[in-house]
PDB file of C-alpha atoms in Angstrom:
ATOM      1  CA  MET G 558      -4.256  -9.298   4.196  1.00  0.00           C
ATOM      2  CA  SER G 559      -5.501  -6.198   5.804  1.00  0.00           C
ATOM      3  CA  ALA G 560      -3.328  -3.341   6.072  1.00  0.00           C
ATOM      4  CA  SER G 561      -3.930   0.526   6.699  1.00  0.00           C
ATOM      5  CA  GLU G 562      -2.775   2.699   3.445  1.00  0.00           C
ATOM      6  CA  LYS G 563      -2.452   6.236   3.066  1.00  0.00           C
ATOM      7  CA  ALA G 564      -3.731   6.658  -0.724  1.00  0.00           C
ATOM      8  CA  ILE G 565      -3.651   9.490  -3.379  1.00  0.00           C
ATOM      9  CA  VAL G 566      -6.460   8.873  -5.982  1.00  0.00           C
ATOM     10  CA  LEU G 567      -5.240   9.430  -9.505  1.00  0.00           C
ATOM     11  CA  SER G 568      -8.356   7.645 -12.006  1.00  0.00           C
ATOM     12  CA  LYS G 569     -11.554   6.858 -11.588  1.00  0.00           C
ATOM     13  CA  ILE G 570     -14.014   4.819 -14.131  1.00  0.00           C
ATOM     14  CA  LYS G 571     -17.288   3.395 -13.290  1.00  0.00           C
ATOM     15  CA  TYR G 572     -17.501  -0.313 -14.147  1.00  0.00           C
ATOM     16  CA  ARG G 573     -20.458  -2.431 -15.004  1.00  0.00           C
ATOM     17  CA  ASP G 574     -23.705  -0.963 -13.223  1.00  0.00           C
ATOM     18  CA  ASN G 575     -22.477   0.322 -10.209  1.00  0.00           C
ATOM     19  CA  ASP G 576     -18.693  -0.901  -9.041  1.00  0.00           C
ATOM     20  CA  LEU G 577     -15.708   1.746  -9.529  1.00  0.00           C
ATOM     21  CA  ILE G 578     -11.816   0.982 -10.297  1.00  0.00           C
ATOM     22  CA  ILE G 579      -9.954   3.508  -8.542  1.00  0.00           C
ATOM     23  CA  SER G 580      -5.928   4.249  -8.893  1.00  0.00           C
ATOM     24  CA  CYS G 581      -4.149   5.308  -6.486  1.00  0.00           C
ATOM     25  CA  TYR G 582      -0.919   6.188  -5.743  1.00  0.00           C
ATOM     26  CA  THR G 583      -0.037   4.696  -1.859  1.00  0.00           C
ATOM     27  CA  GLN G 584       2.816   5.695   0.950  1.00  0.00           C
ATOM     28  CA  HIS G 585       4.055   2.318   0.725  1.00  0.00           C
ATOM     29  CA  ARG G 586       3.658   0.524  -1.950  1.00  0.00           C
ATOM     30  CA  GLY G 587       3.373   3.318  -4.959  1.00  0.00           C
ATOM     31  CA  LEU G 588       0.761   2.515  -7.823  1.00  0.00           C
ATOM     32  CA  SER G 589      -2.692   0.390  -6.803  1.00  0.00           C
ATOM     33  CA  SER G 590      -5.687  -0.163  -8.099  1.00  0.00           C
ATOM     34  CA  TYR G 591      -8.702  -1.250  -6.561  1.00  0.00           C
ATOM     35  CA  LEU G 592     -12.146  -2.597  -7.255  1.00  0.00           C
ATOM     36  CA  ILE G 593     -15.190  -0.658  -5.245  1.00  0.00           C
ATOM     37  CA  ARG G 594     -17.931  -2.508  -5.312  1.00  0.00           C
ATOM     38  CA  GLY G 595     -21.231  -0.909  -5.404  1.00  0.00           C
ATOM     39  CA  ALA G 596     -20.032   2.189  -5.295  1.00  0.00           C
ATOM     40  CA  PHE G 597     -22.934   3.670  -6.830  1.00  0.00           C
ATOM     41  CA  LYS G 598     -25.230   2.132  -5.260  1.00  0.00           C
ATOM     42  CA  SER G 599     -24.040   2.501  -1.783  1.00  0.00           C
ATOM     43  CA  LYS G 600     -26.491   4.168   0.899  1.00  0.00           C
ATOM     44  CA  ARG G 601     -23.420   5.044   3.169  1.00  0.00           C
ATOM     45  CA  PRO G 602     -23.006   9.132   2.871  1.00  0.00           C
ATOM     46  CA  GLY G 603     -20.439  10.233   0.585  1.00  0.00           C
ATOM     47  CA  SER G 604     -19.341   7.024  -0.211  1.00  0.00           C
ATOM     48  CA  ILE G 605     -18.675   8.318  -3.962  1.00  0.00           C
ATOM     49  CA  ALA G 606     -17.511  11.535  -2.659  1.00  0.00           C
ATOM     50  CA  TYR G 607     -14.370  10.134  -0.931  1.00  0.00           C
ATOM     51  CA  TYR G 608     -13.016   8.931  -4.383  1.00  0.00           C
ATOM     52  CA  GLN G 609     -13.005  12.322  -6.659  1.00  0.00           C
ATOM     53  CA  LEU G 610      -9.496  13.137  -8.568  1.00  0.00           C
ATOM     54  CA  LEU G 611      -6.831  13.425  -6.100  1.00  0.00           C
ATOM     55  CA  SER G 612      -8.630  12.793  -2.563  1.00  0.00           C
ATOM     56  CA  GLN G 613      -6.185  11.986  -0.105  1.00  0.00           C
ATOM     57  CA  LEU G 614      -7.437   8.884   2.052  1.00  0.00           C
ATOM     58  CA  GLU G 615      -6.278   6.695   4.664  1.00  0.00           C
ATOM     59  CA  ILE G 616      -7.774   3.258   3.792  1.00  0.00           C
ATOM     60  CA  VAL G 617      -7.900  -0.451   5.106  1.00  0.00           C
ATOM     61  CA  GLU G 618      -7.263  -2.287   2.370  1.00  0.00           C
ATOM     62  CA  ASN G 619      -7.445  -6.323   2.021  1.00  0.00           C
ATOM     63  CA  TYR G 620      -4.403  -6.571  -0.239  1.00  0.00           C
ATOM     64  CA  LYS G 621      -3.026  -9.986  -2.247  1.00  0.00           C
ATOM     65  CA  PRO G 622      -0.022  -9.661  -4.046  1.00  0.00           C
ATOM     66  CA  ASN G 623       0.147  -9.942  -7.688  1.00  0.00           C
ATOM     67  CA  GLN G 624      -3.084  -9.404  -7.653  1.00  0.00           C
ATOM     68  CA  ALA G 625      -4.597  -6.553 -10.257  1.00  0.00           C
ATOM     69  CA  LEU G 626      -7.057  -4.709  -7.942  1.00  0.00           C
ATOM     70  CA  ASN G 627      -7.572  -5.305  -4.886  1.00  0.00           C
ATOM     71  CA  PHE G 628     -10.140  -4.097  -2.080  1.00  0.00           C
ATOM     72  CA  ILE G 629     -11.144  -1.071   0.507  1.00  0.00           C
ATOM     73  CA  LYS G 630     -12.644  -2.374   3.099  1.00  0.00           C
ATOM     74  CA  GLU G 631     -12.545   0.897   5.043  1.00  0.00           C
ATOM     75  CA  VAL G 632     -12.090   4.273   3.827  1.00  0.00           C
ATOM     76  CA  LYS G 633     -11.996   7.799   5.028  1.00  0.00           C
ATOM     77  CA  SER G 634     -10.499  11.184   4.200  1.00  0.00           C
ATOM     78  CA  SER G 635      -6.863  11.767   5.982  1.00  0.00           C
ATOM     79  CA  TYR G 636      -7.099  15.439   4.432  1.00  0.00           C
ATOM     80  CA  VAL G 637     -10.185  17.158   4.203  1.00  0.00           C
ATOM     81  CA  TYR G 638     -10.178  19.685   1.152  1.00  0.00           C
ATOM     82  CA  SER G 639     -11.598  23.200   1.403  1.00  0.00           C
ATOM     83  CA  THR G 640     -11.506  24.008  -2.047  1.00  0.00           C
ATOM     84  CA  LEU G 641      -9.674  21.995  -4.346  1.00  0.00           C
ATOM     85  CA  HIS G 642     -12.859  20.495  -5.539  1.00  0.00           C
ATOM     86  CA  THR G 643     -14.990  23.533  -5.295  1.00  0.00           C
ATOM     87  CA  ASN G 644     -13.418  26.576  -7.209  1.00  0.00           C
ATOM     88  CA  VAL G 645     -13.637  26.043 -10.809  1.00  0.00           C
ATOM     89  CA  ILE G 646     -10.011  26.644 -11.860  1.00  0.00           C
ATOM     90  CA  LYS G 647      -8.870  24.922  -9.108  1.00  0.00           C
ATOM     91  CA  SER G 648     -11.009  21.607 -10.027  1.00  0.00           C
ATOM     92  CA  SER G 649      -9.452  22.345 -14.095  1.00  0.00           C
ATOM     93  CA  ILE G 650      -5.636  21.945 -12.128  1.00  0.00           C
ATOM     94  CA  VAL G 651      -7.093  18.683 -10.319  1.00  0.00           C
ATOM     95  CA  LEU G 652      -8.269  17.471 -13.847  1.00  0.00           C
ATOM     96  CA  PHE G 653      -4.681  18.236 -15.612  1.00  0.00           C
ATOM     97  CA  LEU G 654      -2.590  16.744 -12.916  1.00  0.00           C
ATOM     98  CA  SER G 655      -4.615  13.974 -11.968  1.00  0.00           C
ATOM     99  CA  GLU G 656      -4.214  12.588 -15.944  1.00  0.00           C
ATOM    100  CA  VAL G 657      -0.633  13.218 -15.930  1.00  0.00           C
ATOM    101  CA  LEU G 658       0.037  11.777 -12.802  1.00  0.00           C
ATOM    102  CA  ALA G 659      -1.562   8.989 -13.816  1.00  0.00           C
ATOM    103  CA  ASN G 660       0.094   8.701 -16.789  1.00  0.00           C
ATOM    104  CA  VAL G 661       3.870   9.381 -15.397  1.00  0.00           C
ATOM    105  CA  LEU G 662       3.709   7.245 -11.969  1.00  0.00           C
ATOM    106  CA  LYS G 663       4.212   3.448 -13.077  1.00  0.00           C
ATOM    107  CA  GLU G 664       5.788   2.343 -10.285  1.00  0.00           C
ATOM    108  CA  GLU G 665       4.473  -0.203  -7.384  1.00  0.00           C
ATOM    109  CA  GLU G 666       7.175   0.090  -5.217  1.00  0.00           C
ATOM    110  CA  GLN G 667       7.608   2.248  -2.039  1.00  0.00           C
ATOM    111  CA  ASN G 668       9.002   6.187  -2.521  1.00  0.00           C
ATOM    112  CA  ASN G 669       7.937   8.641   0.999  1.00  0.00           C
ATOM    113  CA  LEU G 670       9.412  11.110  -0.876  1.00  0.00           C
ATOM    114  CA  LEU G 671       7.318  11.401  -3.500  1.00  0.00           C
ATOM    115  CA  PHE G 672       4.126  10.388  -1.470  1.00  0.00           C
ATOM    116  CA  ASP G 673       5.102  13.362   0.633  1.00  0.00           C
ATOM    117  CA  TYR G 674       5.791  15.918  -2.018  1.00  0.00           C
ATOM    118  CA  LEU G 675       2.545  15.053  -3.933  1.00  0.00           C
ATOM    119  CA  GLU G 676       0.366  15.154  -0.676  1.00  0.00           C
ATOM    120  CA  THR G 677       2.076  18.521   0.491  1.00  0.00           C
ATOM    121  CA  ALA G 678       2.135  20.246  -2.758  1.00  0.00           C
ATOM    122  CA  LEU G 679      -1.810  19.470  -2.791  1.00  0.00           C
ATOM    123  CA  GLN G 680      -2.083  20.295   0.601  1.00  0.00           C
ATOM    124  CA  TRP G 681      -0.626  23.931  -0.590  1.00  0.00           C
ATOM    125  CA  LEU G 682      -2.741  24.281  -3.731  1.00  0.00           C
ATOM    126  CA  ASP G 683      -5.956  23.929  -1.228  1.00  0.00           C
ATOM    127  CA  SER G 684      -5.127  26.592   1.069  1.00  0.00           C
ATOM    128  CA  GLU G 685      -4.162  29.314  -1.023  1.00  0.00           C
ATOM    129  CA  ASN G 686      -5.508  31.840  -3.242  1.00  0.00           C
ATOM    130  CA  ASN G 687      -2.434  32.905  -5.705  1.00  0.00           C
ATOM    131  CA  TYR G 688      -2.270  29.840  -7.431  1.00  0.00           C
ATOM    132  CA  ALA G 689      -2.006  30.509 -11.310  1.00  0.00           C
ATOM    133  CA  ASN G 690       1.427  29.241 -11.602  1.00  0.00           C
ATOM    134  CA  PHE G 691       1.075  26.076  -9.004  1.00  0.00           C
ATOM    135  CA  HIS G 692       1.160  23.628 -11.670  1.00  0.00           C
ATOM    136  CA  LEU G 693       4.059  24.605 -13.607  1.00  0.00           C
ATOM    137  CA  LEU G 694       6.140  24.776 -10.199  1.00  0.00           C
ATOM    138  CA  PHE G 695       4.625  21.198  -9.872  1.00  0.00           C
ATOM    139  CA  LEU G 696       5.361  19.610 -12.670  1.00  0.00           C
ATOM    140  CA  LEU G 697       9.188  20.760 -12.490  1.00  0.00           C
ATOM    141  CA  LYS G 698       9.789  19.411  -8.831  1.00  0.00           C
ATOM    142  CA  LEU G 699       7.910  16.015 -10.042  1.00  0.00           C
ATOM    143  CA  THR G 700      10.617  15.591 -12.526  1.00  0.00           C
ATOM    144  CA  LYS G 701      13.149  15.295  -9.490  1.00  0.00           C
ATOM    145  CA  TYR G 702      11.197  12.211  -8.201  1.00  0.00           C
ATOM    146  CA  LEU G 703      10.842  11.150 -11.802  1.00  0.00           C
ATOM    147  CA  GLY G 704      14.832  11.282 -12.598  1.00  0.00           C
ATOM    148  CA  PHE G 705      15.215  14.025 -14.990  1.00  0.00           C
ATOM    149  CA  TYR G 706      15.185  17.108 -12.808  1.00  0.00           C
ATOM    150  CA  PRO G 707      17.108  19.844 -15.001  1.00  0.00           C
ATOM    151  CA  ASP G 708      20.533  20.057 -14.214  1.00  0.00           C
ATOM    152  CA  THR G 709      21.368  23.258 -12.126  1.00  0.00           C
ATOM    153  CA  ASN G 710      25.364  22.988 -13.042  1.00  0.00           C
ATOM    154  CA  ASN G 711      26.739  25.543 -15.496  1.00  0.00           C
ATOM    155  CA  MET G 712      23.087  27.155 -15.443  1.00  0.00           C
ATOM    156  CA  GLU G 713      25.094  30.725 -16.149  1.00  0.00           C
ATOM    157  CA  LEU G 714      26.167  28.905 -20.072  1.00  0.00           C
ATOM    158  CA  GLY G 715      22.970  30.388 -21.053  1.00  0.00           C
ATOM    159  CA  VAL G 716      20.372  28.219 -22.513  1.00  0.00           C
ATOM    160  CA  PHE G 717      18.701  25.424 -21.731  1.00  0.00           C
ATOM    161  CA  ASN G 718      18.320  21.925 -23.969  1.00  0.00           C
ATOM    162  CA  LEU G 719      15.237  19.879 -23.320  1.00  0.00           C
ATOM    163  CA  GLN G 720      16.942  16.638 -24.458  1.00  0.00           C
ATOM    164  CA  SER G 721      20.438  16.447 -22.121  1.00  0.00           C
ATOM    165  CA  GLY G 722      18.786  18.205 -19.140  1.00  0.00           C
ATOM    166  CA  TYR G 723      21.532  20.500 -19.485  1.00  0.00           C
ATOM    167  CA  PHE G 724      22.461  24.237 -20.138  1.00  0.00           C
ATOM    168  CA  GLN G 725      24.470  24.768 -23.036  1.00  0.00           C
ATOM    169  CA  SER G 726      26.034  27.536 -24.892  1.00  0.00           C
ATOM    170  CA  ASN G 727      24.388  26.790 -28.003  1.00  0.00           C
ATOM    171  CA  ASN G 728      21.200  28.587 -28.582  1.00  0.00           C
ATOM    172  CA  THR G 729      20.717  26.689 -31.412  1.00  0.00           C
ATOM    173  CA  HIS G 730      20.301  23.561 -30.685  1.00  0.00           C
ATOM    174  CA  VAL G 731      17.015  21.838 -32.138  1.00  0.00           C
ATOM    175  CA  TYR G 732      15.828  21.300 -28.331  1.00  0.00           C
ATOM    176  CA  ALA G 733      17.098  24.747 -26.848  1.00  0.00           C
ATOM    177  CA  ILE G 734      14.457  26.518 -25.297  1.00  0.00           C
ATOM    178  CA  SER G 735      13.434  29.853 -26.119  1.00  0.00           C
ATOM    179  CA  LEU G 736      14.848  32.763 -24.346  1.00  0.00           C
ATOM    180  CA  GLU G 737      11.695  33.779 -22.510  1.00  0.00           C
ATOM    181  CA  ASN G 738      11.280  30.046 -21.030  1.00  0.00           C
ATOM    182  CA  ASN G 739      14.615  30.335 -20.417  1.00  0.00           C
ATOM    183  CA  THR G 740      14.997  32.582 -17.887  1.00  0.00           C
ATOM    184  CA  LEU G 741      10.792  31.369 -16.127  1.00  0.00           C
ATOM    185  CA  LEU G 742      12.919  28.062 -15.856  1.00  0.00           C
ATOM    186  CA  LYS G 743      16.044  30.009 -14.463  1.00  0.00           C
ATOM    187  CA  LEU G 744      13.481  31.727 -12.031  1.00  0.00           C
ATOM    188  CA  LEU G 745      11.527  28.711 -10.790  1.00  0.00           C
ATOM    189  CA  LEU G 746      14.483  26.654 -10.516  1.00  0.00           C
ATOM    190  CA  GLY G 747      15.003  26.013  -6.512  1.00  0.00           C
ATOM    191  CA  MET G 748      11.851  28.268  -5.947  1.00  0.00           C
ATOM    192  CA  ASN G 749       9.397  26.574  -3.501  1.00  0.00           C
ATOM    193  CA  PHE G 750       5.695  27.362  -3.415  1.00  0.00           C
ATOM    194  CA  ASP G 751       5.298  29.783  -1.018  1.00  0.00           C
ATOM    195  CA  ALA G 752       7.390  32.358  -3.241  1.00  0.00           C
ATOM    196  CA  LEU G 753       5.340  31.655  -5.992  1.00  0.00           C
ATOM    197  CA  HIS G 754       3.109  35.041  -5.908  1.00  0.00           C
ATOM    198  CA  THR G 755       6.829  36.597  -6.923  1.00  0.00           C
ATOM    199  CA  VAL G 756       6.409  35.552 -10.519  1.00  0.00           C
ATOM    200  CA  LYS G 757       4.013  37.151 -12.588  1.00  0.00           C
ATOM    201  CA  LEU G 758       3.283  35.891 -16.010  1.00  0.00           C
ATOM    202  CA  HIS G 759       0.365  36.577 -18.679  1.00  0.00           C
ATOM    203  CA  ALA G 760      -1.482  33.787 -19.999  1.00  0.00           C
ATOM    204  CA  GLU G 761       0.146  33.577 -23.733  1.00  0.00           C
ATOM    205  CA  GLN G 762       4.054  32.753 -21.543  1.00  0.00           C
ATOM    206  CA  ARG G 763       2.190  30.890 -18.722  1.00  0.00           C
ATOM    207  CA  GLN G 764       1.101  28.658 -22.117  1.00  0.00           C
ATOM    208  CA  ALA G 765       4.141  28.448 -23.697  1.00  0.00           C
ATOM    209  CA  PHE G 766       5.799  27.631 -20.536  1.00  0.00           C
ATOM    210  CA  LEU G 767       3.250  24.207 -19.788  1.00  0.00           C
ATOM    211  CA  ASN G 768       3.774  23.295 -23.587  1.00  0.00           C
ATOM    212  CA  MET G 769       7.589  23.450 -22.817  1.00  0.00           C
ATOM    213  CA  LEU G 770       7.204  21.070 -19.921  1.00  0.00           C
ATOM    214  CA  MET G 771       5.312  18.945 -21.676  1.00  0.00           C
ATOM    215  CA  GLN G 772       7.954  18.487 -24.942  1.00  0.00           C
ATOM    216  CA  TYR G 773      10.351  17.811 -21.501  1.00  0.00           C
ATOM    217  CA  TYR G 774       7.963  15.011 -20.393  1.00  0.00           C
ATOM    218  CA  GLU G 775       7.373  13.377 -23.818  1.00  0.00           C
ATOM    219  CA  LEU G 776      11.274  13.322 -24.504  1.00  0.00           C
ATOM    220  CA  HIS G 777      12.144  11.984 -20.863  1.00  0.00           C
ATOM    221  CA  LEU G 778       9.546   9.585 -21.097  1.00  0.00           C
ATOM    222  CA  GLY G 779       8.938   6.887 -23.512  1.00  0.00           C
ATOM    223  CA  TYR G 780       5.949   6.166 -22.589  1.00  0.00           C
ATOM    224  CA  PHE G 781       4.397  10.100 -21.911  1.00  0.00           C
ATOM    225  CA  LYS G 782       1.142  11.045 -23.702  1.00  0.00           C
ATOM    226  CA  LYS G 783      -0.099  14.983 -23.748  1.00  0.00           C
ATOM    227  CA  PRO G 784      -2.632  15.454 -21.448  1.00  0.00           C
ATOM    228  CA  LYS G 785      -6.383  14.972 -23.272  1.00  0.00           C
ATOM    229  CA  SER G 786      -7.407  17.402 -20.514  1.00  0.00           C
ATOM    230  CA  LEU G 787      -4.453  20.018 -21.726  1.00  0.00           C
ATOM    231  CA  GLN G 788      -6.263  22.025 -24.566  1.00  0.00           C
ATOM    232  CA  ILE G 789      -8.947  22.790 -21.887  1.00  0.00           C
ATOM    233  CA  PHE G 790      -6.449  23.446 -19.467  1.00  0.00           C
ATOM    234  CA  ASN G 791      -4.905  26.174 -21.792  1.00  0.00           C
ATOM    235  CA  GLN G 792      -8.637  27.514 -22.323  1.00  0.00           C
ATOM    236  CA  VAL G 793      -9.137  27.870 -18.511  1.00  0.00           C
ATOM    237  CA  PHE G 794      -5.737  29.773 -17.850  1.00  0.00           C
ATOM    238  CA  LYS G 795      -6.490  32.407 -20.952  1.00  0.00           C
TER     239      LYS G 795
END
């Protein structure tokens, strides 16, 4: 069955000598994987370039239910990035976030709100010059679609508990976050990307908050593993 589909590339791996296997998050079916035959010997201009990490595509797929790998008959960019794959810092963000997304997006079912969020957020990153804290807000907002967004009731109680997902008065609990991270969390909750320029952080603050977010993901997603690119990514933002 042939069908048109919008897709965001999450991961890719070379298969055999000339083939490529890609994993995508699609608009109508959630997670889906494709085998691109002859990808590395295709004479068609830009064929490999379509499948860069987090690229936004419009594809015509040959889809069969219950088949692990499907096939792409036609492909074009649904949005052409200007800077995401050419700016060194943004490329590092792409590498890191694609690894996180490939790790956490497991559902093979439609989620329009999540797809729209990914699409819009990545386009914002592509177009903006002030993006140093983008990954922090991106990952925080992503928890809303994964089902463990922090409970914003009783924020006045004091400190956020990573395990429960609630704010509490006990700041000595083993999963209570630091006061500095707590202040930043309260600042980011409810913030949109356009307001990010108002958040001024130094590298150590940014790294501490990111590490806290990774622990939060680990506690609420039993299958989550810290990205291999995390250490390199933190080096880039020093």
